[in-house]
PDB file of C-alpha atoms in Angstrom:
ATOM      1  CA  MET A  28       0.000   0.000   0.000  1.00  0.00           C
ATOM      2  CA  THR A  29       2.811   2.383   0.848  1.00  0.00           C
ATOM      3  CA  ASN A  30       4.486   1.870  -2.529  1.00  0.00           C
ATOM      4  CA  GLN A  31       1.198   2.319  -4.390  1.00  0.00           C
ATOM      5  CA  THR A  32       0.459   5.506  -2.478  1.00  0.00           C
ATOM      6  CA  SER A  33       3.924   6.842  -3.188  1.00  0.00           C
ATOM      7  CA  THR A  34       3.574   5.999  -6.892  1.00  0.00           C
ATOM      8  CA  ARG A  35       0.193   7.705  -7.122  1.00  0.00           C
ATOM      9  CA  ARG A  36       1.500  10.755  -5.316  1.00  0.00           C
ATOM     10  CA  GLY A  37       4.540  10.895  -7.595  1.00  0.00           C
ATOM     11  CA  PHE A  38       2.359  10.679 -10.694  1.00  0.00           C
ATOM     12  CA  ALA A  39       0.053  13.393  -9.339  1.00  0.00           C
ATOM     13  CA  VAL A  40       3.023  15.692  -8.729  1.00  0.00           C
ATOM     14  CA  TRP A  41       4.387  14.960 -12.214  1.00  0.00           C
ATOM     15  CA  PHE A  42       1.014  15.692 -13.786  1.00  0.00           C
ATOM     16  CA  GLU A  43       0.734  18.982 -11.880  1.00  0.00           C
ATOM     17  CA  ARG A  44       4.186  20.004 -13.111  1.00  0.00           C
ATOM     18  CA  LEU A  45       3.234  19.030 -16.649  1.00  0.00           C
ATOM     19  CA  LEU A  46       0.199  21.299 -16.453  1.00  0.00           C
ATOM     20  CA  ALA A  47       2.469  24.033 -15.106  1.00  0.00           C
ATOM     21  CA  ALA A  48       4.754  23.516 -18.130  1.00  0.00           C
ATOM     22  CA  ILE A  49       1.791  23.862 -20.501  1.00  0.00           C
ATOM     23  CA  LEU A  50       0.781  27.053 -18.715  1.00  0.00           C
ATOM     24  CA  LEU A  51       4.341  28.336 -18.920  1.00  0.00           C
ATOM     25  CA  GLY A  52       4.346  27.700 -22.667  1.00  0.00           C
ATOM     26  CA  GLY A  53       1.262  29.882 -22.977  1.00  0.00           C
ATOM     27  CA  GLN A  54       2.892  32.605 -20.910  1.00  0.00           C
ATOM     28  CA  VAL A  55       5.994  32.523 -23.100  1.00  0.00           C
ATOM     29  CA  PHE A  56       3.853  32.937 -26.208  1.00  0.00           C
ATOM     30  CA  PHE A  57       2.016  35.856 -24.585  1.00  0.00           C
ATOM     31  CA  HIS A  58       5.283  37.538 -23.617  1.00  0.00           C
ATOM     32  CA  LEU A  59       6.680  37.082 -27.122  1.00  0.00           C
ATOM     33  CA  LEU A  60       3.629  38.832 -28.533  1.00  0.00           C
ATOM     34  CA  LYS A  61       4.566  41.793 -26.346  1.00  0.00           C
ATOM     35  CA  SER A  62       8.120  41.681 -27.749  1.00  0.00           C
ATOM     36  CA  ARG A  63       9.680  41.323 -24.328  1.00  0.00           C
ATOM     37  CA  ILE A  64      13.056  39.901 -25.338  1.00  0.00           C
ATOM     38  CA  HIS A  65      16.361  40.223 -23.487  1.00  0.00           C
ATOM     39  CA  ARG A  66      18.730  40.142 -26.443  1.00  0.00           C
ATOM     40  CA  ARG A  67      21.931  39.640 -24.454  1.00  0.00           C
ATOM     41  CA  ASN A  68      20.500  36.693 -22.543  1.00  0.00           C
ATOM     42  CA  THR A  69      19.150  35.228 -25.761  1.00  0.00           C
ATOM     43  CA  LEU A  70      22.545  35.415 -27.479  1.00  0.00           C
ATOM     44  CA  GLU A  71      24.221  33.789 -24.465  1.00  0.00           C
ATOM     45  CA  GLN A  72      21.725  30.926 -24.502  1.00  0.00           C
ATOM     46  CA  MET A  73      22.104  30.513 -28.271  1.00  0.00           C
ATOM     47  CA  SER A  74      25.808  29.857 -27.736  1.00  0.00           C
ATOM     48  CA  VAL A  75      24.947  27.250 -25.106  1.00  0.00           C
ATOM     49  CA  VAL A  76      22.374  25.461 -27.265  1.00  0.00           C
ATOM     50  CA  GLY A  77      24.206  25.732 -30.598  1.00  0.00           C
ATOM     51  CA  PRO A  78      28.031  25.719 -30.668  1.00  0.00           C
ATOM     52  CA  GLU A  79      28.423  23.865 -27.377  1.00  0.00           C
ATOM     53  CA  SER A  80      26.082  21.070 -28.545  1.00  0.00           C
ATOM     54  CA  LEU A  81      27.421  20.878 -32.093  1.00  0.00           C
ATOM     55  CA  THR A  82      30.141  18.263 -31.656  1.00  0.00           C
ATOM     56  CA  ILE A  83      28.029  15.625 -29.947  1.00  0.00           C
ATOM     57  CA  ALA A  84      25.151  16.212 -32.373  1.00  0.00           C
ATOM     58  CA  LEU A  85      27.396  15.766 -35.423  1.00  0.00           C
ATOM     59  CA  VAL A  86      29.141  12.686 -34.043  1.00  0.00           C
ATOM     60  CA  THR A  87      25.761  11.119 -33.281  1.00  0.00           C
ATOM     61  CA  ALA A  88      24.403  11.924 -36.743  1.00  0.00           C
ATOM     62  CA  GLY A  89      27.522  10.665 -38.511  1.00  0.00           C
ATOM     63  CA  PHE A  90      27.453   7.265 -36.857  1.00  0.00           C
ATOM     64  CA  VAL A  91      23.681   6.949 -37.243  1.00  0.00           C
ATOM     65  CA  GLY A  92      24.051   7.586 -40.977  1.00  0.00           C
ATOM     66  CA  MET A  93      26.791   4.966 -41.239  1.00  0.00           C
ATOM     67  CA  VAL A  94      24.898   2.337 -39.233  1.00  0.00           C
ATOM     68  CA  PHE A  95      21.683   2.963 -41.170  1.00  0.00           C
ATOM     69  CA  THR A  96      23.546   2.514 -44.457  1.00  0.00           C
ATOM     70  CA  ILE A  97      25.099  -0.742 -43.271  1.00  0.00           C
ATOM     71  CA  GLN A  98      21.692  -2.126 -42.313  1.00  0.00           C
ATOM     72  CA  VAL A  99      19.908  -0.957 -45.471  1.00  0.00           C
ATOM     73  CA  ALA A 100      22.544  -1.399 -48.191  1.00  0.00           C
ATOM     74  CA  ARG A 101      23.111  -5.111 -47.670  1.00  0.00           C
ATOM     75  CA  GLU A 102      19.396  -5.833 -47.999  1.00  0.00           C
ATOM     76  CA  PHE A 103      18.808  -3.496 -50.921  1.00  0.00           C
ATOM     77  CA  ILE A 104      21.764  -4.948 -52.827  1.00  0.00           C
ATOM     78  CA  HIS A 105      20.281  -8.411 -52.308  1.00  0.00           C
ATOM     79  CA  PHE A 106      17.048  -7.231 -53.969  1.00  0.00           C
ATOM     80  CA  GLY A 107      18.843  -5.348 -56.735  1.00  0.00           C
ATOM     81  CA  ALA A 108      17.918  -1.878 -55.418  1.00  0.00           C
ATOM     82  CA  ALA A 109      21.357  -0.557 -54.524  1.00  0.00           C
ATOM     83  CA  SER A 110      20.687   2.662 -56.440  1.00  0.00           C
ATOM     84  CA  THR A 111      17.978   3.656 -53.928  1.00  0.00           C
ATOM     85  CA  VAL A 112      20.125   3.476 -50.777  1.00  0.00           C
ATOM     86  CA  GLY A 113      20.966   7.187 -50.857  1.00  0.00           C
ATOM     87  CA  GLY A 114      17.324   8.151 -51.302  1.00  0.00           C
ATOM     88  CA  VAL A 115      16.108   5.983 -48.455  1.00  0.00           C
ATOM     89  CA  LEU A 116      18.803   7.313 -46.133  1.00  0.00           C
ATOM     90  CA  SER A 117      18.031  10.915 -47.082  1.00  0.00           C
ATOM     91  CA  LEU A 118      14.319  10.444 -46.398  1.00  0.00           C
ATOM     92  CA  ALA A 119      14.938   8.701 -43.076  1.00  0.00           C
ATOM     93  CA  LEU A 120      17.393  11.345 -41.907  1.00  0.00           C
ATOM     94  CA  THR A 121      15.370  14.320 -43.094  1.00  0.00           C
ATOM     95  CA  ARG A 122      11.955  13.241 -41.886  1.00  0.00           C
ATOM     96  CA  GLU A 123      12.793  11.461 -38.641  1.00  0.00           C
ATOM     97  CA  LEU A 124      16.329  10.597 -37.604  1.00  0.00           C
ATOM     98  CA  ALA A 125      18.012  14.004 -37.814  1.00  0.00           C
ATOM     99  CA  PRO A 126      15.330  16.086 -36.033  1.00  0.00           C
ATOM    100  CA  VAL A 127      14.545  13.448 -33.401  1.00  0.00           C
ATOM    101  CA  LEU A 128      18.131  12.496 -32.566  1.00  0.00           C
ATOM    102  CA  THR A 129      19.206  16.136 -32.473  1.00  0.00           C
ATOM    103  CA  ALA A 130      16.334  16.824 -30.089  1.00  0.00           C
ATOM    104  CA  VAL A 131      17.410  13.875 -27.922  1.00  0.00           C
ATOM    105  CA  VAL A 132      20.959  15.225 -27.736  1.00  0.00           C
ATOM    106  CA  VAL A 133      19.769  18.728 -26.884  1.00  0.00           C
ATOM    107  CA  ALA A 134      17.271  17.441 -24.318  1.00  0.00           C
ATOM    108  CA  GLY A 135      19.975  15.461 -22.543  1.00  0.00           C
ATOM    109  CA  ARG A 136      22.526  18.233 -22.608  1.00  0.00           C
ATOM    110  CA  VAL A 137      20.638  21.528 -22.661  1.00  0.00           C
ATOM    111  CA  GLY A 138      17.264  20.622 -21.163  1.00  0.00           C
ATOM    112  CA  SER A 139      18.964  19.172 -18.100  1.00  0.00           C
ATOM    113  CA  ALA A 140      21.155  22.279 -17.792  1.00  0.00           C
ATOM    114  CA  PHE A 141      18.102  24.554 -17.903  1.00  0.00           C
ATOM    115  CA  ALA A 142      16.332  22.558 -15.206  1.00  0.00           C
ATOM    116  CA  ALA A 143      19.417  22.392 -12.966  1.00  0.00           C
ATOM    117  CA  GLU A 144      20.331  26.061 -13.347  1.00  0.00           C
ATOM    118  CA  ILE A 145      16.853  27.473 -12.796  1.00  0.00           C
ATOM    119  CA  GLY A 146      16.119  24.870 -10.112  1.00  0.00           C
ATOM    120  CA  THR A 147      19.205  25.983  -8.199  1.00  0.00           C
ATOM    121  CA  MET A 148      18.077  29.592  -8.527  1.00  0.00           C
ATOM    122  CA  ARG A 149      14.670  28.590  -7.147  1.00  0.00           C
ATOM    123  CA  VAL A 150      15.923  26.741  -4.062  1.00  0.00           C
ATOM    124  CA  THR A 151      18.492  29.469  -3.297  1.00  0.00           C
ATOM    125  CA  GLU A 152      15.756  32.131  -3.553  1.00  0.00           C
ATOM    126  CA  GLN A 153      17.356  33.918  -6.500  1.00  0.00           C
ATOM    127  CA  ILE A 154      14.011  33.780  -8.307  1.00  0.00           C
ATOM    128  CA  ASP A 155      12.424  35.644  -5.390  1.00  0.00           C
ATOM    129  CA  ALA A 156      15.224  38.211  -5.647  1.00  0.00           C
ATOM    130  CA  LEU A 157      14.265  38.829  -9.284  1.00  0.00           C
ATOM    131  CA  TYR A 158      10.706  39.571  -8.198  1.00  0.00           C
ATOM    132  CA  MET A 159      12.064  41.974  -5.566  1.00  0.00           C
ATOM    133  CA  LEU A 160      13.975  43.755  -8.332  1.00  0.00           C
ATOM    134  CA  LYS A 161      10.729  43.941 -10.353  1.00  0.00           C
ATOM    135  CA  THR A 162      12.160  41.603 -13.004  1.00  0.00           C
ATOM    136  CA  ASP A 163       9.858  38.974 -14.468  1.00  0.00           C
ATOM    137  CA  PRO A 164      11.655  35.568 -14.431  1.00  0.00           C
ATOM    138  CA  ILE A 165       9.760  34.537 -17.550  1.00  0.00           C
ATOM    139  CA  ASP A 166      11.111  37.512 -19.495  1.00  0.00           C
ATOM    140  CA  TYR A 167      14.598  37.249 -18.055  1.00  0.00           C
ATOM    141  CA  LEU A 168      15.122  33.476 -17.810  1.00  0.00           C
ATOM    142  CA  VAL A 169      12.568  31.515 -19.808  1.00  0.00           C
ATOM    143  CA  VAL A 170      11.938  33.468 -23.025  1.00  0.00           C
ATOM    144  CA  PRO A 171      15.660  33.707 -23.990  1.00  0.00           C
ATOM    145  CA  ARG A 172      16.071  29.946 -23.515  1.00  0.00           C
ATOM    146  CA  VAL A 173      12.975  29.126 -25.540  1.00  0.00           C
ATOM    147  CA  LEU A 174      14.053  31.423 -28.360  1.00  0.00           C
ATOM    148  CA  ALA A 175      17.585  30.009 -28.313  1.00  0.00           C
ATOM    149  CA  CYS A 176      16.340  26.427 -28.620  1.00  0.00           C
ATOM    150  CA  CYS A 177      13.810  27.277 -31.331  1.00  0.00           C
ATOM    151  CA  MET A 178      16.439  29.104 -33.383  1.00  0.00           C
ATOM    152  CA  MET A 179      19.442  26.835 -32.901  1.00  0.00           C
ATOM    153  CA  LEU A 180      17.810  23.403 -33.116  1.00  0.00           C
ATOM    154  CA  PRO A 181      16.962  23.794 -36.837  1.00  0.00           C
ATOM    155  CA  VAL A 182      20.600  24.761 -37.490  1.00  0.00           C
ATOM    156  CA  LEU A 183      21.866  21.741 -35.581  1.00  0.00           C
ATOM    157  CA  ASN A 184      19.315  19.598 -37.401  1.00  0.00           C
ATOM    158  CA  LEU A 185      20.497  20.749 -40.821  1.00  0.00           C
ATOM    159  CA  LEU A 186      24.145  20.172 -39.962  1.00  0.00           C
ATOM    160  CA  SER A 187      23.288  16.746 -38.526  1.00  0.00           C
ATOM    161  CA  LEU A 188      21.437  15.874 -41.715  1.00  0.00           C
ATOM    162  CA  MET A 189      24.453  16.769 -43.839  1.00  0.00           C
ATOM    163  CA  THR A 190      26.817  14.861 -41.546  1.00  0.00           C
ATOM    164  CA  GLY A 191      24.586  11.774 -41.571  1.00  0.00           C
ATOM    165  CA  MET A 192      24.476  11.840 -45.369  1.00  0.00           C
ATOM    166  CA  VAL A 193      28.265  12.123 -45.566  1.00  0.00           C
ATOM    167  CA  GLY A 194      28.658   9.194 -43.180  1.00  0.00           C
ATOM    168  CA  GLY A 195      26.242   7.094 -45.202  1.00  0.00           C
ATOM    169  CA  LEU A 196      27.958   8.022 -48.468  1.00  0.00           C
ATOM    170  CA  LEU A 197      31.373   6.982 -47.130  1.00  0.00           C
ATOM    171  CA  ILE A 198      30.072   3.584 -46.019  1.00  0.00           C
ATOM    172  CA  ALA A 199      28.135   3.025 -49.250  1.00  0.00           C
ATOM    173  CA  ASP A 200      31.206   3.828 -51.346  1.00  0.00           C
ATOM    174  CA  SER A 201      33.844   2.012 -49.283  1.00  0.00           C
ATOM    175  CA  LEU A 202      31.945  -1.130 -48.247  1.00  0.00           C
ATOM    176  CA  TYR A 203      29.314  -1.668 -50.926  1.00  0.00           C
ATOM    177  CA  ASP A 204      30.852  -0.026 -54.024  1.00  0.00           C
ATOM    178  CA  ILE A 205      27.889   2.294 -54.507  1.00  0.00           C
ATOM    179  CA  SER A 206      29.114   5.269 -56.504  1.00  0.00           C
ATOM    180  CA  PRO A 207      28.815   8.665 -54.762  1.00  0.00           C
ATOM    181  CA  VAL A 208      27.179   9.976 -57.941  1.00  0.00           C
ATOM    182  CA  VAL A 209      24.496   7.270 -57.790  1.00  0.00           C
ATOM    183  CA  PHE A 210      24.086   7.788 -54.051  1.00  0.00           C
ATOM    184  CA  LEU A 211      23.594  11.549 -54.316  1.00  0.00           C
ATOM    185  CA  LYS A 212      21.387  11.301 -57.416  1.00  0.00           C
ATOM    186  CA  SER A 213      19.099   8.921 -55.549  1.00  0.00           C
ATOM    187  CA  ALA A 214      18.925  11.327 -52.593  1.00  0.00           C
ATOM    188  CA  ARG A 215      18.091  14.217 -54.922  1.00  0.00           C
ATOM    189  CA  ASN A 216      15.337  12.208 -56.632  1.00  0.00           C
ATOM    190  CA  PHE A 217      13.758  11.123 -53.362  1.00  0.00           C
ATOM    191  CA  LEU A 218      13.917  14.390 -51.428  1.00  0.00           C
ATOM    192  CA  GLU A 219      11.462  17.220 -51.905  1.00  0.00           C
ATOM    193  CA  LEU A 220      11.377  20.726 -50.491  1.00  0.00           C
ATOM    194  CA  TRP A 221       8.466  19.678 -48.278  1.00  0.00           C
ATOM    195  CA  ASP A 222      10.678  17.087 -46.556  1.00  0.00           C
ATOM    196  CA  LEU A 223      13.253  19.722 -45.603  1.00  0.00           C
ATOM    197  CA  LEU A 224      10.528  22.122 -44.497  1.00  0.00           C
ATOM    198  CA  THR A 225       8.877  19.553 -42.244  1.00  0.00           C
ATOM    199  CA  SER A 226      12.263  18.692 -40.754  1.00  0.00           C
ATOM    200  CA  MET A 227      12.796  22.337 -39.810  1.00  0.00           C
ATOM    201  CA  ILE A 228       9.261  22.622 -38.412  1.00  0.00           C
ATOM    202  CA  LYS A 229       9.839  19.566 -36.231  1.00  0.00           C
ATOM    203  CA  SER A 230      13.091  21.015 -34.938  1.00  0.00           C
ATOM    204  CA  ILE A 231      11.441  24.290 -33.979  1.00  0.00           C
ATOM    205  CA  VAL A 232       8.642  22.487 -32.145  1.00  0.00           C
ATOM    206  CA  PHE A 233      11.060  20.143 -30.367  1.00  0.00           C
ATOM    207  CA  GLY A 234      13.243  23.077 -29.339  1.00  0.00           C
ATOM    208  CA  GLY A 235      10.279  24.837 -27.782  1.00  0.00           C
ATOM    209  CA  LEU A 236       9.213  21.676 -25.938  1.00  0.00           C
ATOM    210  CA  ILE A 237      12.672  21.022 -24.514  1.00  0.00           C
ATOM    211  CA  ALA A 238      13.181  24.596 -23.340  1.00  0.00           C
ATOM    212  CA  VAL A 239       9.721  25.019 -21.810  1.00  0.00           C
ATOM    213  CA  ILE A 240       9.848  21.694 -19.982  1.00  0.00           C
ATOM    214  CA  GLY A 241      13.379  22.275 -18.676  1.00  0.00           C
ATOM    215  CA  CYS A 242      12.560  25.791 -17.483  1.00  0.00           C
ATOM    216  CA  SER A 243       9.216  24.769 -15.980  1.00  0.00           C
ATOM    217  CA  TRP A 244      10.705  21.901 -14.000  1.00  0.00           C
ATOM    218  CA  GLY A 245      13.369  24.279 -12.759  1.00  0.00           C
ATOM    219  CA  LEU A 246      10.863  26.916 -11.671  1.00  0.00           C
ATOM    220  CA  THR A 247       8.791  24.318  -9.775  1.00  0.00           C
ATOM    221  CA  THR A 248      11.782  22.790  -7.966  1.00  0.00           C
ATOM    222  CA  THR A 249      11.533  22.294  -4.188  1.00  0.00           C
ATOM    223  CA  GLY A 250      13.552  20.432  -1.602  1.00  0.00           C
ATOM    224  CA  GLY A 251      17.079  21.802  -1.863  1.00  0.00           C
ATOM    225  CA  ALA A 252      19.900  19.999  -3.649  1.00  0.00           C
ATOM    226  CA  LYS A 253      18.002  16.707  -3.757  1.00  0.00           C
ATOM    227  CA  GLY A 254      15.062  18.443  -5.387  1.00  0.00           C
ATOM    228  CA  VAL A 255      17.340  19.959  -8.024  1.00  0.00           C
ATOM    229  CA  GLY A 256      18.666  16.528  -8.936  1.00  0.00           C
ATOM    230  CA  GLN A 257      15.179  15.059  -9.143  1.00  0.00           C
ATOM    231  CA  SER A 258      13.933  17.959 -11.253  1.00  0.00           C
ATOM    232  CA  THR A 259      16.845  17.619 -13.658  1.00  0.00           C
ATOM    233  CA  THR A 260      16.261  13.904 -14.178  1.00  0.00           C
ATOM    234  CA  THR A 261      12.502  14.219 -14.510  1.00  0.00           C
ATOM    235  CA  ALA A 262      12.796  17.174 -16.892  1.00  0.00           C
ATOM    236  CA  VAL A 263      14.970  15.176 -19.300  1.00  0.00           C
ATOM    237  CA  VAL A 264      12.668  12.142 -19.183  1.00  0.00           C
ATOM    238  CA  THR A 265       9.583  14.306 -19.709  1.00  0.00           C
ATOM    239  CA  ALA A 266      11.213  16.225 -22.560  1.00  0.00           C
ATOM    240  CA  LEU A 267      12.178  12.999 -24.325  1.00  0.00           C
ATOM    241  CA  LEU A 268       8.674  11.603 -23.850  1.00  0.00           C
ATOM    242  CA  ALA A 269       7.162  14.818 -25.205  1.00  0.00           C
ATOM    243  CA  VAL A 270       9.470  14.763 -28.248  1.00  0.00           C
ATOM    244  CA  PHE A 271       8.506  11.191 -29.145  1.00  0.00           C
ATOM    245  CA  VAL A 272       4.788  11.730 -28.631  1.00  0.00           C
ATOM    246  CA  VAL A 273       4.663  15.031 -30.515  1.00  0.00           C
ATOM    247  CA  ASN A 274       6.828  13.560 -33.277  1.00  0.00           C
ATOM    248  CA  PHE A 275       4.193  10.883 -33.864  1.00  0.00           C
ATOM    249  CA  PHE A 276       1.415  13.429 -34.259  1.00  0.00           C
ATOM    250  CA  LEU A 277       3.524  15.716 -36.460  1.00  0.00           C
ATOM    251  CA  SER A 278       4.496  12.795 -38.696  1.00  0.00           C
ATOM    252  CA  TRP A 279       0.919  11.586 -38.878  1.00  0.00           C
ATOM    253  CA  PHE A 280      -0.253  15.060 -39.852  1.00  0.00           C
ATOM    254  CA  MET A 281       2.539  15.834 -42.336  1.00  0.00           C
ATOM    255  CA  PHE A 282       2.953  12.525 -44.138  1.00  0.00           C
ATOM    256  CA  GLN A 283      -0.521  11.111 -44.630  1.00  0.00           C
ATOM    257  CA  GLY A 284      -1.370   9.437 -47.898  1.00  0.00           C
ATOM    258  CA  THR A 285       0.941   7.741 -50.388  1.00  0.00           C
ATOM    259  CA  GLY A 286       4.503   8.776 -51.088  1.00  0.00           C
ATOM    260  CA  THR A 287       5.625  10.734 -54.123  1.00  0.00           C
ATOM    261  CA  ALA A 288       9.346   9.949 -54.160  1.00  0.00           C
ATOM    262  CA  SER A 289      10.583   8.559 -57.472  1.00  0.00           C
ATOM    263  CA  LEU A 290      13.375   6.111 -58.128  1.00  0.00           C
TER     264      LEU A 290
END
């Protein structure tokens, strides 16, 4: 009974914080409409989200592209469809792998940092000090982080896409003797402008989710250092869950019907 009660209480607290995150997202949108933007804070957060996350995002994308090519090329060659490997990889990376994996990297690195930093400010009463100085924490802390994630995640996504394609091309050429010309021609034939656009849209949405959830969990932190650790962990898990769930609905909405890619 004690474990069940604790589980129910934990779920209730998590659900309350999720509602608080949704409310915070609405507040951020309202503040953006009023053009309340701290440019210096936004630029600082852009450097945290973008350049400092670039290496791990590119390494992840490169190896994902290589592994995907290994798994796909051997089967496609068996069925005589080696010329389509580049197209299949480009579609997979553009529509799903690049935006989702980039979001996972950013959620683990940046979302946790947002929750820990703002959570520490909450338990040390620095948030209360901002109110005493007549500074809105949403304007000063949350909006710059949301903007930074929404602006830098598409850039990271695009660079990850290019890196994944390069990794796949190297494996296709060196291990399976698929000409780079054939590989790139297949990718060009399969990809459409809509695929790139949807990839960017997903990245913007994922960036907003990660930033809002990380900031919200930080603002609702209680319980000192232990509470900061719990908030950081829960924020990352919740952000990843939100990315996967929202990705399903975005994909379902954007890619209904039959495909139009040509061989």
